[in-house]
């Protein structure tokens, strides 16, 4: 049986993509499968945590013992995250959040016949969910983020750790064939204020258990 390293802890995890509507039939999104976040949720539940999994649109079953909240847009994910974080010890942001959304959502299908041959899509910046939680003064959980990078992985992830005021960041090189968006495997570097630790390539399910053990040891060292 796994060690109960998160026994009694309340853990919130965001996972999957978000999706931003352009009109009733179209949206902006990305290829995130949600596998890493769901694997972490499953591992955290096995480690004894009380887990809330805030999931964007994904095709995955809810892990055993996990309370799932389904969301679509980034603003909905933020709302669910703020609510969950009000009563939470550890917040892990594994979602691939869409950075920009259409400035307006057309109420009717946008017709190509209506205008020019090219049309400008005006986008506005979405809120940063993990940075919003990490900026809290009161009711601030231990905050862990992810960084998907293609070069200077450690340098860029360390900058993200500082800029978003995170306690820990899990960096992965998405240009590496051993990992990334839709893969079942991943290989990461865990970075916090005390240094960095590589976790070698493994199945996302195995890696999730190692990550949960490492996060628990850093977040709750006196347990
Ligand atoms: O800035 P970047 O998107 O690379 O940061 C990745 C980390 O920030 C991930 O943990 C992701 O879940 C989180 N994030 C977020 N809200 C955003 C953008 C990213 O929570 N709008």
JSON list of C-alpha atoms and ligand atoms in Angstrom, two decimals:
[
{"chain": "A", "resi": 1, "resn": "UNK", "atom": "CA", "xyz": [0.00, 0.00, 0.00]},
{"chain": "A", "resi": 2, "resn": "UNK", "atom": "CA", "xyz": [1.25, 3.53, -0.70]},
{"chain": "A", "resi": 3, "resn": "UNK", "atom": "CA", "xyz": [2.32, 5.64, 2.26]},
{"chain": "A", "resi": 4, "resn": "UNK", "atom": "CA", "xyz": [-0.37, 8.01, 3.46]},
{"chain": "A", "resi": 5, "resn": "UNK", "atom": "CA", "xyz": [1.84, 11.06, 2.91]},
{"chain": "A", "resi": 6, "resn": "UNK", "atom": "CA", "xyz": [-1.17, 13.34, 2.32]},
{"chain": "A", "resi": 7, "resn": "UNK", "atom": "CA", "xyz": [-3.46, 11.91, 4.98]},
{"chain": "A", "resi": 8, "resn": "UNK", "atom": "CA", "xyz": [-5.95, 14.54, 6.12]},
{"chain": "A", "resi": 9, "resn": "UNK", "atom": "CA", "xyz": [-4.75, 17.12, 3.57]},
{"chain": "A", "resi": 10, "resn": "UNK", "atom": "CA", "xyz": [-7.09, 18.92, 1.21]},
{"chain": "A", "resi": 11, "resn": "UNK", "atom": "CA", "xyz": [-5.65, 19.02, -2.29]},
{"chain": "A", "resi": 12, "resn": "UNK", "atom": "CA", "xyz": [-6.98, 20.87, -5.34]},
{"chain": "A", "resi": 13, "resn": "UNK", "atom": "CA", "xyz": [-5.72, 19.98, -8.82]},
{"chain": "A", "resi": 14, "resn": "UNK", "atom": "CA", "xyz": [-6.51, 21.67, -12.13]},
{"chain": "A", "resi": 15, "resn": "UNK", "atom": "CA", "xyz": [-6.21, 19.46, -15.22]},
{"chain": "A", "resi": 16, "resn": "UNK", "atom": "CA", "xyz": [-6.85, 19.32, -18.93]},
{"chain": "A", "resi": 17, "resn": "UNK", "atom": "CA", "xyz": [-7.29, 22.19, -21.36]},
{"chain": "A", "resi": 18, "resn": "UNK", "atom": "CA", "xyz": [-9.68, 25.09, -21.08]},
{"chain": "A", "resi": 19, "resn": "UNK", "atom": "CA", "xyz": [-11.91, 26.01, -23.99]},
{"chain": "A", "resi": 20, "resn": "UNK", "atom": "CA", "xyz": [-12.95, 29.49, -25.14]},
{"chain": "A", "resi": 21, "resn": "UNK", "atom": "CA", "xyz": [-16.04, 29.89, -27.30]},
{"chain": "A", "resi": 22, "resn": "UNK", "atom": "CA", "xyz": [-15.99, 32.12, -30.39]},
{"chain": "A", "resi": 23, "resn": "UNK", "atom": "CA", "xyz": [-19.63, 31.50, -31.22]},
{"chain": "A", "resi": 24, "resn": "UNK", "atom": "CA", "xyz": [-22.17, 28.73, -30.51]},
{"chain": "A", "resi": 25, "resn": "UNK", "atom": "CA", "xyz": [-20.26, 26.19, -32.64]},
{"chain": "A", "resi": 26, "resn": "UNK", "atom": "CA", "xyz": [-16.55, 27.15, -32.49]},
{"chain": "A", "resi": 27, "resn": "UNK", "atom": "CA", "xyz": [-13.84, 27.43, -29.85]},
{"chain": "A", "resi": 28, "resn": "UNK", "atom": "CA", "xyz": [-10.14, 27.98, -29.13]},
{"chain": "A", "resi": 29, "resn": "UNK", "atom": "CA", "xyz": [-8.35, 25.28, -27.15]},
{"chain": "A", "resi": 30, "resn": "UNK", "atom": "CA", "xyz": [-5.24, 23.06, -27.14]},
{"chain": "A", "resi": 31, "resn": "UNK", "atom": "CA", "xyz": [-4.22, 19.39, -27.26]},
{"chain": "A", "resi": 32, "resn": "UNK", "atom": "CA", "xyz": [-3.92, 18.80, -23.50]},
{"chain": "A", "resi": 33, "resn": "UNK", "atom": "CA", "xyz": [-5.22, 15.32, -22.64]},
{"chain": "A", "resi": 34, "resn": "UNK", "atom": "CA", "xyz": [-5.45, 15.87, -18.87]},
{"chain": "A", "resi": 35, "resn": "UNK", "atom": "CA", "xyz": [-3.55, 12.61, -18.25]},
{"chain": "A", "resi": 36, "resn": "UNK", "atom": "CA", "xyz": [-0.86, 14.10, -15.99]},
{"chain": "A", "resi": 37, "resn": "UNK", "atom": "CA", "xyz": [-3.33, 16.02, -13.80]},
{"chain": "A", "resi": 38, "resn": "UNK", "atom": "CA", "xyz": [-5.68, 13.05, -13.51]},
{"chain": "A", "resi": 39, "resn": "UNK", "atom": "CA", "xyz": [-2.75, 10.77, -12.63]},
{"chain": "A", "resi": 40, "resn": "UNK", "atom": "CA", "xyz": [-1.69, 13.21, -9.89]},
{"chain": "A", "resi": 41, "resn": "UNK", "atom": "CA", "xyz": [-5.26, 13.35, -8.57]},
{"chain": "A", "resi": 42, "resn": "UNK", "atom": "CA", "xyz": [-5.36, 9.54, -8.41]},
{"chain": "A", "resi": 43, "resn": "UNK", "atom": "CA", "xyz": [-1.97, 9.39, -6.68]},
{"chain": "A", "resi": 44, "resn": "UNK", "atom": "CA", "xyz": [-2.94, 12.12, -4.18]},
{"chain": "A", "resi": 45, "resn": "UNK", "atom": "CA", "xyz": [-6.15, 10.23, -3.30]},
{"chain": "A", "resi": 46, "resn": "UNK", "atom": "CA", "xyz": [-4.15, 7.02, -2.81]},
{"chain": "A", "resi": 47, "resn": "UNK", "atom": "CA", "xyz": [-1.81, 9.01, -0.54]},
{"chain": "A", "resi": 48, "resn": "UNK", "atom": "CA", "xyz": [-4.79, 9.81, 1.70]},
{"chain": "A", "resi": 49, "resn": "UNK", "atom": "CA", "xyz": [-5.71, 13.30, 0.49]},
{"chain": "A", "resi": 50, "resn": "UNK", "atom": "CA", "xyz": [-9.19, 14.73, 0.15]},
{"chain": "A", "resi": 51, "resn": "UNK", "atom": "CA", "xyz": [-8.93, 15.61, -3.57]},
{"chain": "A", "resi": 52, "resn": "UNK", "atom": "CA", "xyz": [-10.89, 18.13, -5.66]},
{"chain": "A", "resi": 53, "resn": "UNK", "atom": "CA", "xyz": [-10.09, 17.76, -9.36]},
{"chain": "A", "resi": 54, "resn": "UNK", "atom": "CA", "xyz": [-11.08, 20.75, -11.50]},
{"chain": "A", "resi": 55, "resn": "UNK", "atom": "CA", "xyz": [-11.20, 19.38, -15.03]},
{"chain": "A", "resi": 56, "resn": "UNK", "atom": "CA", "xyz": [-11.49, 21.08, -18.38]},
{"chain": "A", "resi": 57, "resn": "UNK", "atom": "CA", "xyz": [-13.07, 19.12, -21.27]},
{"chain": "A", "resi": 58, "resn": "UNK", "atom": "CA", "xyz": [-11.24, 15.75, -21.36]},
{"chain": "A", "resi": 59, "resn": "UNK", "atom": "CA", "xyz": [-12.13, 12.15, -22.10]},
{"chain": "A", "resi": 60, "resn": "UNK", "atom": "CA", "xyz": [-10.96, 10.55, -18.88]},
{"chain": "A", "resi": 61, "resn": "UNK", "atom": "CA", "xyz": [-12.66, 8.66, -16.07]},
{"chain": "A", "resi": 62, "resn": "UNK", "atom": "CA", "xyz": [-12.73, 10.24, -12.63]},
{"chain": "A", "resi": 63, "resn": "UNK", "atom": "CA", "xyz": [-10.10, 8.57, -10.40]},
{"chain": "A", "resi": 64, "resn": "UNK", "atom": "CA", "xyz": [-11.38, 6.61, -7.40]},
{"chain": "A", "resi": 65, "resn": "UNK", "atom": "CA", "xyz": [-12.16, 8.71, -4.35]},
{"chain": "A", "resi": 66, "resn": "UNK", "atom": "CA", "xyz": [-11.75, 12.02, -6.17]},
{"chain": "A", "resi": 67, "resn": "UNK", "atom": "CA", "xyz": [-14.33, 14.80, -6.22]},
{"chain": "A", "resi": 68, "resn": "UNK", "atom": "CA", "xyz": [-14.48, 16.18, -9.76]},
{"chain": "A", "resi": 69, "resn": "UNK", "atom": "CA", "xyz": [-15.69, 19.62, -10.86]},
{"chain": "A", "resi": 70, "resn": "UNK", "atom": "CA", "xyz": [-16.09, 19.96, -14.65]},
{"chain": "A", "resi": 71, "resn": "UNK", "atom": "CA", "xyz": [-15.48, 23.35, -16.23]},
{"chain": "A", "resi": 72, "resn": "UNK", "atom": "CA", "xyz": [-15.10, 24.67, -19.77]},
{"chain": "A", "resi": 73, "resn": "UNK", "atom": "CA", "xyz": [-13.75, 28.23, -19.90]},
{"chain": "A", "resi": 74, "resn": "UNK", "atom": "CA", "xyz": [-10.75, 29.70, -18.12]},
{"chain": "A", "resi": 75, "resn": "UNK", "atom": "CA", "xyz": [-12.93, 32.07, -16.12]},
{"chain": "A", "resi": 76, "resn": "UNK", "atom": "CA", "xyz": [-15.04, 29.11, -14.95]},
{"chain": "A", "resi": 77, "resn": "UNK", "atom": "CA", "xyz": [-11.88, 27.23, -13.97]},
{"chain": "A", "resi": 78, "resn": "UNK", "atom": "CA", "xyz": [-10.69, 30.29, -12.03]},
{"chain": "A", "resi": 79, "resn": "UNK", "atom": "CA", "xyz": [-14.01, 30.52, -10.19]},
{"chain": "A", "resi": 80, "resn": "UNK", "atom": "CA", "xyz": [-13.90, 26.83, -9.24]},
{"chain": "A", "resi": 81, "resn": "UNK", "atom": "CA", "xyz": [-10.22, 27.14, -8.22]},
{"chain": "A", "resi": 82, "resn": "UNK", "atom": "CA", "xyz": [-10.86, 30.19, -6.00]},
{"chain": "A", "resi": 83, "resn": "UNK", "atom": "CA", "xyz": [-13.70, 28.37, -4.28]},
{"chain": "A", "resi": 84, "resn": "UNK", "atom": "CA", "xyz": [-11.71, 25.18, -3.74]},
{"chain": "A", "resi": 85, "resn": "UNK", "atom": "CA", "xyz": [-8.62, 27.10, -2.58]},
{"chain": "A", "resi": 86, "resn": "UNK", "atom": "CA", "xyz": [-10.61, 28.72, 0.23]},
{"chain": "A", "resi": 87, "resn": "UNK", "atom": "CA", "xyz": [-10.39, 25.40, 2.06]},
{"chain": "A", "resi": 88, "resn": "UNK", "atom": "CA", "xyz": [-7.27, 23.72, 0.74]},
{"chain": "A", "resi": 89, "resn": "UNK", "atom": "CA", "xyz": [-3.72, 22.86, 1.90]},
{"chain": "A", "resi": 90, "resn": "UNK", "atom": "CA", "xyz": [-2.13, 22.15, -1.46]},
{"chain": "A", "resi": 91, "resn": "UNK", "atom": "CA", "xyz": [-2.96, 23.53, -4.92]},
{"chain": "A", "resi": 92, "resn": "UNK", "atom": "CA", "xyz": [-1.47, 21.84, -8.00]},
{"chain": "A", "resi": 93, "resn": "UNK", "atom": "CA", "xyz": [-2.01, 23.54, -11.37]},
{"chain": "A", "resi": 94, "resn": "UNK", "atom": "CA", "xyz": [-1.62, 20.94, -14.12]},
{"chain": "A", "resi": 95, "resn": "UNK", "atom": "CA", "xyz": [-4.15, 22.51, -16.50]},
{"chain": "A", "resi": 96, "resn": "UNK", "atom": "CA", "xyz": [-3.11, 23.80, -19.93]},
{"chain": "A", "resi": 97, "resn": "UNK", "atom": "CA", "xyz": [-5.00, 27.05, -19.67]},
{"chain": "A", "resi": 98, "resn": "UNK", "atom": "CA", "xyz": [-5.81, 28.95, -22.87]},
{"chain": "A", "resi": 99, "resn": "UNK", "atom": "CA", "xyz": [-3.96, 32.26, -22.49]},
{"chain": "A", "resi": 100, "resn": "UNK", "atom": "CA", "xyz": [-6.27, 34.42, -24.63]},
{"chain": "A", "resi": 101, "resn": "UNK", "atom": "CA", "xyz": [-10.01, 34.35, -25.26]},
{"chain": "A", "resi": 102, "resn": "UNK", "atom": "CA", "xyz": [-12.15, 36.06, -27.90]},
{"chain": "A", "resi": 103, "resn": "UNK", "atom": "CA", "xyz": [-13.10, 39.56, -26.71]},
{"chain": "A", "resi": 104, "resn": "UNK", "atom": "CA", "xyz": [-16.72, 38.81, -27.55]},
{"chain": "A", "resi": 105, "resn": "UNK", "atom": "CA", "xyz": [-18.59, 35.53, -27.95]},
{"chain": "A", "resi": 106, "resn": "UNK", "atom": "CA", "xyz": [-20.91, 35.91, -30.93]},
{"chain": "A", "resi": 107, "resn": "UNK", "atom": "CA", "xyz": [-24.44, 34.90, -29.99]},
{"chain": "A", "resi": 108, "resn": "UNK", "atom": "CA", "xyz": [-25.06, 33.48, -33.47]},
{"chain": "A", "resi": 109, "resn": "UNK", "atom": "CA", "xyz": [-22.76, 31.46, -35.72]},
{"chain": "A", "resi": 110, "resn": "UNK", "atom": "CA", "xyz": [-20.20, 33.73, -37.40]},
{"chain": "A", "resi": 111, "resn": "UNK", "atom": "CA", "xyz": [-20.94, 33.57, -41.14]},
{"chain": "A", "resi": 112, "resn": "UNK", "atom": "CA", "xyz": [-18.15, 33.83, -43.69]},
{"chain": "A", "resi": 113, "resn": "UNK", "atom": "CA", "xyz": [-20.69, 35.31, -46.08]},
{"chain": "A", "resi": 114, "resn": "UNK", "atom": "CA", "xyz": [-21.19, 38.32, -43.77]},
{"chain": "A", "resi": 115, "resn": "UNK", "atom": "CA", "xyz": [-17.96, 40.17, -44.28]},
{"chain": "A", "resi": 116, "resn": "UNK", "atom": "CA", "xyz": [-14.51, 40.24, -45.73]},
{"chain": "A", "resi": 117, "resn": "UNK", "atom": "CA", "xyz": [-12.41, 37.33, -46.92]},
{"chain": "A", "resi": 118, "resn": "UNK", "atom": "CA", "xyz": [-10.23, 37.81, -43.88]},
{"chain": "A", "resi": 119, "resn": "UNK", "atom": "CA", "xyz": [-11.55, 38.61, -40.46]},
{"chain": "A", "resi": 120, "resn": "UNK", "atom": "CA", "xyz": [-9.68, 39.90, -37.42]},
{"chain": "A", "resi": 121, "resn": "UNK", "atom": "CA", "xyz": [-10.18, 37.93, -34.23]},
{"chain": "A", "resi": 122, "resn": "UNK", "atom": "CA", "xyz": [-9.80, 40.23, -31.24]},
{"chain": "A", "resi": 123, "resn": "UNK", "atom": "CA", "xyz": [-8.44, 38.39, -28.21]},
{"chain": "A", "resi": 124, "resn": "UNK", "atom": "CA", "xyz": [-8.12, 39.44, -24.60]},
{"chain": "A", "resi": 125, "resn": "UNK", "atom": "CA", "xyz": [-5.78, 37.96, -22.00]},
{"chain": "A", "resi": 126, "resn": "UNK", "atom": "CA", "xyz": [-7.18, 35.37, -19.61]},
{"chain": "A", "resi": 127, "resn": "UNK", "atom": "CA", "xyz": [-6.50, 35.51, -15.87]},
{"chain": "A", "resi": 128, "resn": "UNK", "atom": "CA", "xyz": [-3.59, 33.43, -14.58]},
{"chain": "A", "resi": 129, "resn": "UNK", "atom": "CA", "xyz": [-5.24, 30.91, -12.27]},
{"chain": "A", "resi": 130, "resn": "UNK", "atom": "CA", "xyz": [-2.20, 29.58, -10.43]},
{"chain": "A", "resi": 131, "resn": "UNK", "atom": "CA", "xyz": [-0.69, 33.07, -10.00]},
{"chain": "A", "resi": 132, "resn": "UNK", "atom": "CA", "xyz": [-4.01, 34.32, -8.60]},
{"chain": "A", "resi": 133, "resn": "UNK", "atom": "CA", "xyz": [-4.03, 31.57, -5.97]},
{"chain": "A", "resi": 134, "resn": "UNK", "atom": "CA", "xyz": [-0.31, 32.04, -5.20]},
{"chain": "A", "resi": 135, "resn": "UNK", "atom": "CA", "xyz": [-0.81, 35.81, -4.75]},
{"chain": "A", "resi": 136, "resn": "UNK", "atom": "CA", "xyz": [-3.11, 35.23, -1.80]},
{"chain": "A", "resi": 137, "resn": "UNK", "atom": "CA", "xyz": [-2.09, 36.53, 1.60]},
{"chain": "A", "resi": 138, "resn": "UNK", "atom": "CA", "xyz": [-4.80, 34.75, 3.54]},
{"chain": "A", "resi": 139, "resn": "UNK", "atom": "CA", "xyz": [-5.87, 31.15, 2.93]},
{"chain": "A", "resi": 140, "resn": "UNK", "atom": "CA", "xyz": [-2.87, 30.55, 0.69]},
{"chain": "A", "resi": 141, "resn": "UNK", "atom": "CA", "xyz": [-2.23, 26.84, 0.06]},
{"chain": "A", "resi": 142, "resn": "UNK", "atom": "CA", "xyz": [1.19, 25.42, -0.88]},
{"chain": "A", "resi": 143, "resn": "UNK", "atom": "CA", "xyz": [1.19, 26.12, -4.64]},
{"chain": "A", "resi": 144, "resn": "UNK", "atom": "CA", "xyz": [2.71, 23.90, -7.33]},
{"chain": "A", "resi": 145, "resn": "UNK", "atom": "CA", "xyz": [2.76, 24.79, -11.03]},
{"chain": "A", "resi": 146, "resn": "UNK", "atom": "CA", "xyz": [3.86, 23.12, -14.23]},
{"chain": "A", "resi": 147, "resn": "UNK", "atom": "CA", "xyz": [6.05, 24.54, -16.98]},
{"chain": "A", "resi": 148, "resn": "UNK", "atom": "CA", "xyz": [6.04, 23.08, -20.48]},
{"chain": "A", "resi": 149, "resn": "UNK", "atom": "CA", "xyz": [9.15, 24.38, -22.20]},
{"chain": "A", "resi": 150, "resn": "UNK", "atom": "CA", "xyz": [10.99, 23.69, -25.44]},
{"chain": "A", "resi": 151, "resn": "UNK", "atom": "CA", "xyz": [14.39, 25.21, -24.57]},
{"chain": "A", "resi": 152, "resn": "UNK", "atom": "CA", "xyz": [16.35, 26.47, -21.54]},
{"chain": "A", "resi": 153, "resn": "UNK", "atom": "CA", "xyz": [13.91, 24.38, -19.53]},
{"chain": "A", "resi": 154, "resn": "UNK", "atom": "CA", "xyz": [15.31, 24.95, -16.03]},
{"chain": "A", "resi": 155, "resn": "UNK", "atom": "CA", "xyz": [16.00, 28.65, -16.60]},
{"chain": "A", "resi": 156, "resn": "UNK", "atom": "CA", "xyz": [12.53, 29.35, -17.96]},
{"chain": "A", "resi": 157, "resn": "UNK", "atom": "CA", "xyz": [10.82, 27.27, -15.28]},
{"chain": "A", "resi": 158, "resn": "UNK", "atom": "CA", "xyz": [12.77, 29.00, -12.50]},
{"chain": "A", "resi": 159, "resn": "UNK", "atom": "CA", "xyz": [11.68, 32.38, -13.88]},
{"chain": "A", "resi": 160, "resn": "UNK", "atom": "CA", "xyz": [8.07, 31.15, -13.88]},
{"chain": "A", "resi": 161, "resn": "UNK", "atom": "CA", "xyz": [8.42, 29.94, -10.28]},
{"chain": "A", "resi": 162, "resn": "UNK", "atom": "CA", "xyz": [9.52, 33.44, -9.23]},
{"chain": "A", "resi": 163, "resn": "UNK", "atom": "CA", "xyz": [7.12, 35.44, -11.44]},
{"chain": "A", "resi": 164, "resn": "UNK", "atom": "CA", "xyz": [4.04, 33.50, -10.31]},
{"chain": "A", "resi": 165, "resn": "UNK", "atom": "CA", "xyz": [5.18, 33.30, -6.65]},
{"chain": "A", "resi": 166, "resn": "UNK", "atom": "CA", "xyz": [4.94, 29.49, -6.68]},
{"chain": "A", "resi": 167, "resn": "UNK", "atom": "CA", "xyz": [6.42, 27.18, -4.02]},
{"chain": "A", "resi": 168, "resn": "UNK", "atom": "CA", "xyz": [7.41, 24.53, -6.55]},
{"chain": "A", "resi": 169, "resn": "UNK", "atom": "CA", "xyz": [7.37, 24.05, -10.30]},
{"chain": "A", "resi": 170, "resn": "UNK", "atom": "CA", "xyz": [7.47, 20.86, -12.35]},
{"chain": "A", "resi": 171, "resn": "UNK", "atom": "CA", "xyz": [9.23, 21.49, -15.63]},
{"chain": "A", "resi": 172, "resn": "UNK", "atom": "CA", "xyz": [9.03, 19.31, -18.69]},
{"chain": "A", "resi": 173, "resn": "UNK", "atom": "CA", "xyz": [10.67, 19.60, -22.06]},
{"chain": "A", "resi": 174, "resn": "UNK", "atom": "CA", "xyz": [7.81, 19.19, -24.51]},
{"chain": "A", "resi": 175, "resn": "UNK", "atom": "CA", "xyz": [10.24, 18.87, -27.42]},
{"chain": "A", "resi": 176, "resn": "UNK", "atom": "CA", "xyz": [11.47, 15.63, -25.79]},
{"chain": "A", "resi": 177, "resn": "UNK", "atom": "CA", "xyz": [9.83, 12.54, -27.34]},
{"chain": "A", "resi": 178, "resn": "UNK", "atom": "CA", "xyz": [9.73, 11.02, -23.81]},
{"chain": "A", "resi": 179, "resn": "UNK", "atom": "CA", "xyz": [6.79, 13.06, -22.66]},
{"chain": "A", "resi": 180, "resn": "UNK", "atom": "CA", "xyz": [4.51, 15.95, -23.34]},
{"chain": "A", "resi": 181, "resn": "UNK", "atom": "CA", "xyz": [0.90, 16.59, -24.15]},
{"chain": "A", "resi": 182, "resn": "UNK", "atom": "CA", "xyz": [-0.68, 13.38, -25.32]},
{"chain": "A", "resi": 183, "resn": "UNK", "atom": "CA", "xyz": [1.99, 10.92, -24.28]},
{"chain": "A", "resi": 184, "resn": "UNK", "atom": "CA", "xyz": [1.49, 8.27, -21.58]},
{"chain": "A", "resi": 185, "resn": "UNK", "atom": "CA", "xyz": [5.03, 8.95, -20.41]},
{"chain": "A", "resi": 186, "resn": "UNK", "atom": "CA", "xyz": [6.79, 11.98, -19.05]},
{"chain": "A", "resi": 187, "resn": "UNK", "atom": "CA", "xyz": [10.17, 13.06, -17.68]},
{"chain": "A", "resi": 188, "resn": "UNK", "atom": "CA", "xyz": [10.39, 16.14, -15.47]},
{"chain": "A", "resi": 189, "resn": "UNK", "atom": "CA", "xyz": [12.61, 18.41, -13.41]},
{"chain": "A", "resi": 190, "resn": "UNK", "atom": "CA", "xyz": [11.24, 19.53, -10.06]},
{"chain": "A", "resi": 191, "resn": "UNK", "atom": "CA", "xyz": [12.40, 23.01, -9.02]},
{"chain": "A", "resi": 192, "resn": "UNK", "atom": "CA", "xyz": [11.86, 24.86, -5.77]},
{"chain": "A", "resi": 193, "resn": "UNK", "atom": "CA", "xyz": [13.68, 27.45, -3.72]},
{"chain": "A", "resi": 194, "resn": "UNK", "atom": "CA", "xyz": [16.10, 24.84, -2.37]},
{"chain": "A", "resi": 195, "resn": "UNK", "atom": "CA", "xyz": [17.22, 23.52, -5.74]},
{"chain": "A", "resi": 196, "resn": "UNK", "atom": "CA", "xyz": [16.27, 21.13, -8.49]},
{"chain": "A", "resi": 197, "resn": "UNK", "atom": "CA", "xyz": [15.68, 17.41, -8.75]},
{"chain": "A", "resi": 198, "resn": "UNK", "atom": "CA", "xyz": [15.22, 15.38, -11.95]},
{"chain": "A", "resi": 199, "resn": "UNK", "atom": "CA", "xyz": [12.63, 12.60, -12.10]},
{"chain": "A", "resi": 200, "resn": "UNK", "atom": "CA", "xyz": [13.52, 10.21, -14.93]},
{"chain": "A", "resi": 201, "resn": "UNK", "atom": "CA", "xyz": [11.20, 9.12, -17.73]},
{"chain": "A", "resi": 202, "resn": "UNK", "atom": "CA", "xyz": [8.33, 6.95, -16.53]},
{"chain": "A", "resi": 203, "resn": "UNK", "atom": "CA", "xyz": [4.67, 6.27, -17.14]},
{"chain": "A", "resi": 204, "resn": "UNK", "atom": "CA", "xyz": [2.63, 9.31, -16.08]},
{"chain": "A", "resi": 205, "resn": "UNK", "atom": "CA", "xyz": [0.90, 7.12, -13.48]},
{"chain": "A", "resi": 206, "resn": "UNK", "atom": "CA", "xyz": [4.25, 6.11, -11.92]},
{"chain": "A", "resi": 207, "resn": "UNK", "atom": "CA", "xyz": [5.67, 9.61, -12.19]},
{"chain": "A", "resi": 208, "resn": "UNK", "atom": "CA", "xyz": [2.54, 10.99, -10.48]},
{"chain": "A", "resi": 209, "resn": "UNK", "atom": "CA", "xyz": [3.14, 8.82, -7.41]},
{"chain": "A", "resi": 210, "resn": "UNK", "atom": "CA", "xyz": [6.76, 10.00, -7.20]},
{"chain": "A", "resi": 211, "resn": "UNK", "atom": "CA", "xyz": [5.69, 13.62, -7.65]},
{"chain": "A", "resi": 212, "resn": "UNK", "atom": "CA", "xyz": [3.04, 13.35, -4.95]},
{"chain": "A", "resi": 213, "resn": "UNK", "atom": "CA", "xyz": [5.60, 11.88, -2.51]},
{"chain": "A", "resi": 214, "resn": "UNK", "atom": "CA", "xyz": [8.08, 14.66, -3.31]},
{"chain": "A", "resi": 215, "resn": "UNK", "atom": "CA", "xyz": [5.46, 17.42, -3.09]},
{"chain": "A", "resi": 216, "resn": "UNK", "atom": "CA", "xyz": [4.13, 16.04, 0.22]},
{"chain": "A", "resi": 217, "resn": "UNK", "atom": "CA", "xyz": [7.64, 15.96, 1.71]},
{"chain": "A", "resi": 218, "resn": "UNK", "atom": "CA", "xyz": [8.29, 19.59, 0.73]},
{"chain": "A", "resi": 219, "resn": "UNK", "atom": "CA", "xyz": [4.83, 20.98, 1.49]},
{"chain": "A", "resi": 220, "resn": "UNK", "atom": "CA", "xyz": [4.34, 19.22, 4.82]},
{"chain": "A", "resi": 221, "resn": "UNK", "atom": "CA", "xyz": [7.85, 18.45, 6.13]},
{"chain": "A", "resi": 222, "resn": "UNK", "atom": "CA", "xyz": [6.66, 17.90, 9.69]},
{"chain": "A", "resi": 223, "resn": "UNK", "atom": "CA", "xyz": [4.09, 15.21, 8.85]},
{"chain": "B", "resi": 1, "resn": "LIG", "atom": "O1", "xyz": [2.79, 30.67, -18.09]},
{"chain": "B", "resi": 1, "resn": "LIG", "atom": "P1", "xyz": [2.55, 29.22, -18.39]},
{"chain": "B", "resi": 1, "resn": "LIG", "atom": "O2", "xyz": [1.23, 28.97, -19.06]},
{"chain": "B", "resi": 1, "resn": "LIG", "atom": "O3", "xyz": [3.68, 28.51, -19.05]},
{"chain": "B", "resi": 1, "resn": "LIG", "atom": "O4", "xyz": [2.46, 28.59, -16.92]},
{"chain": "B", "resi": 1, "resn": "LIG", "atom": "C1", "xyz": [2.13, 27.25, -16.73]},
{"chain": "B", "resi": 1, "resn": "LIG", "atom": "C2", "xyz": [1.56, 27.06, -15.33]},
{"chain": "B", "resi": 1, "resn": "LIG", "atom": "O5", "xyz": [0.64, 28.10, -15.01]},
{"chain": "B", "resi": 1, "resn": "LIG", "atom": "C3", "xyz": [0.79, 25.79, -15.21]},
{"chain": "B", "resi": 1, "resn": "LIG", "atom": "O6", "xyz": [0.86, 25.36, -13.86]},
{"chain": "B", "resi": 1, "resn": "LIG", "atom": "C4", "xyz": [-0.63, 26.23, -15.58]},
{"chain": "B", "resi": 1, "resn": "LIG", "atom": "O7", "xyz": [-1.62, 25.37, -15.05]},
{"chain": "B", "resi": 1, "resn": "LIG", "atom": "C5", "xyz": [-0.68, 27.60, -14.94]},
{"chain": "B", "resi": 1, "resn": "LIG", "atom": "N1", "xyz": [-1.55, 28.59, -15.61]},
{"chain": "B", "resi": 1, "resn": "LIG", "atom": "C6", "xyz": [-2.73, 29.02, -15.00]},
{"chain": "B", "resi": 1, "resn": "LIG", "atom": "N2", "xyz": [-3.50, 29.98, -15.62]},
{"chain": "B", "resi": 1, "resn": "LIG", "atom": "C7", "xyz": [-3.12, 30.53, -16.80]},
{"chain": "B", "resi": 1, "resn": "LIG", "atom": "C8", "xyz": [-1.94, 30.09, -17.43]},
{"chain": "B", "resi": 1, "resn": "LIG", "atom": "C9", "xyz": [-1.18, 29.12, -16.82]},
{"chain": "B", "resi": 1, "resn": "LIG", "atom": "O8", "xyz": [-3.06, 28.53, -13.91]},
{"chain": "B", "resi": 1, "resn": "LIG", "atom": "N3", "xyz": [-3.89, 31.45, -17.36]}
]
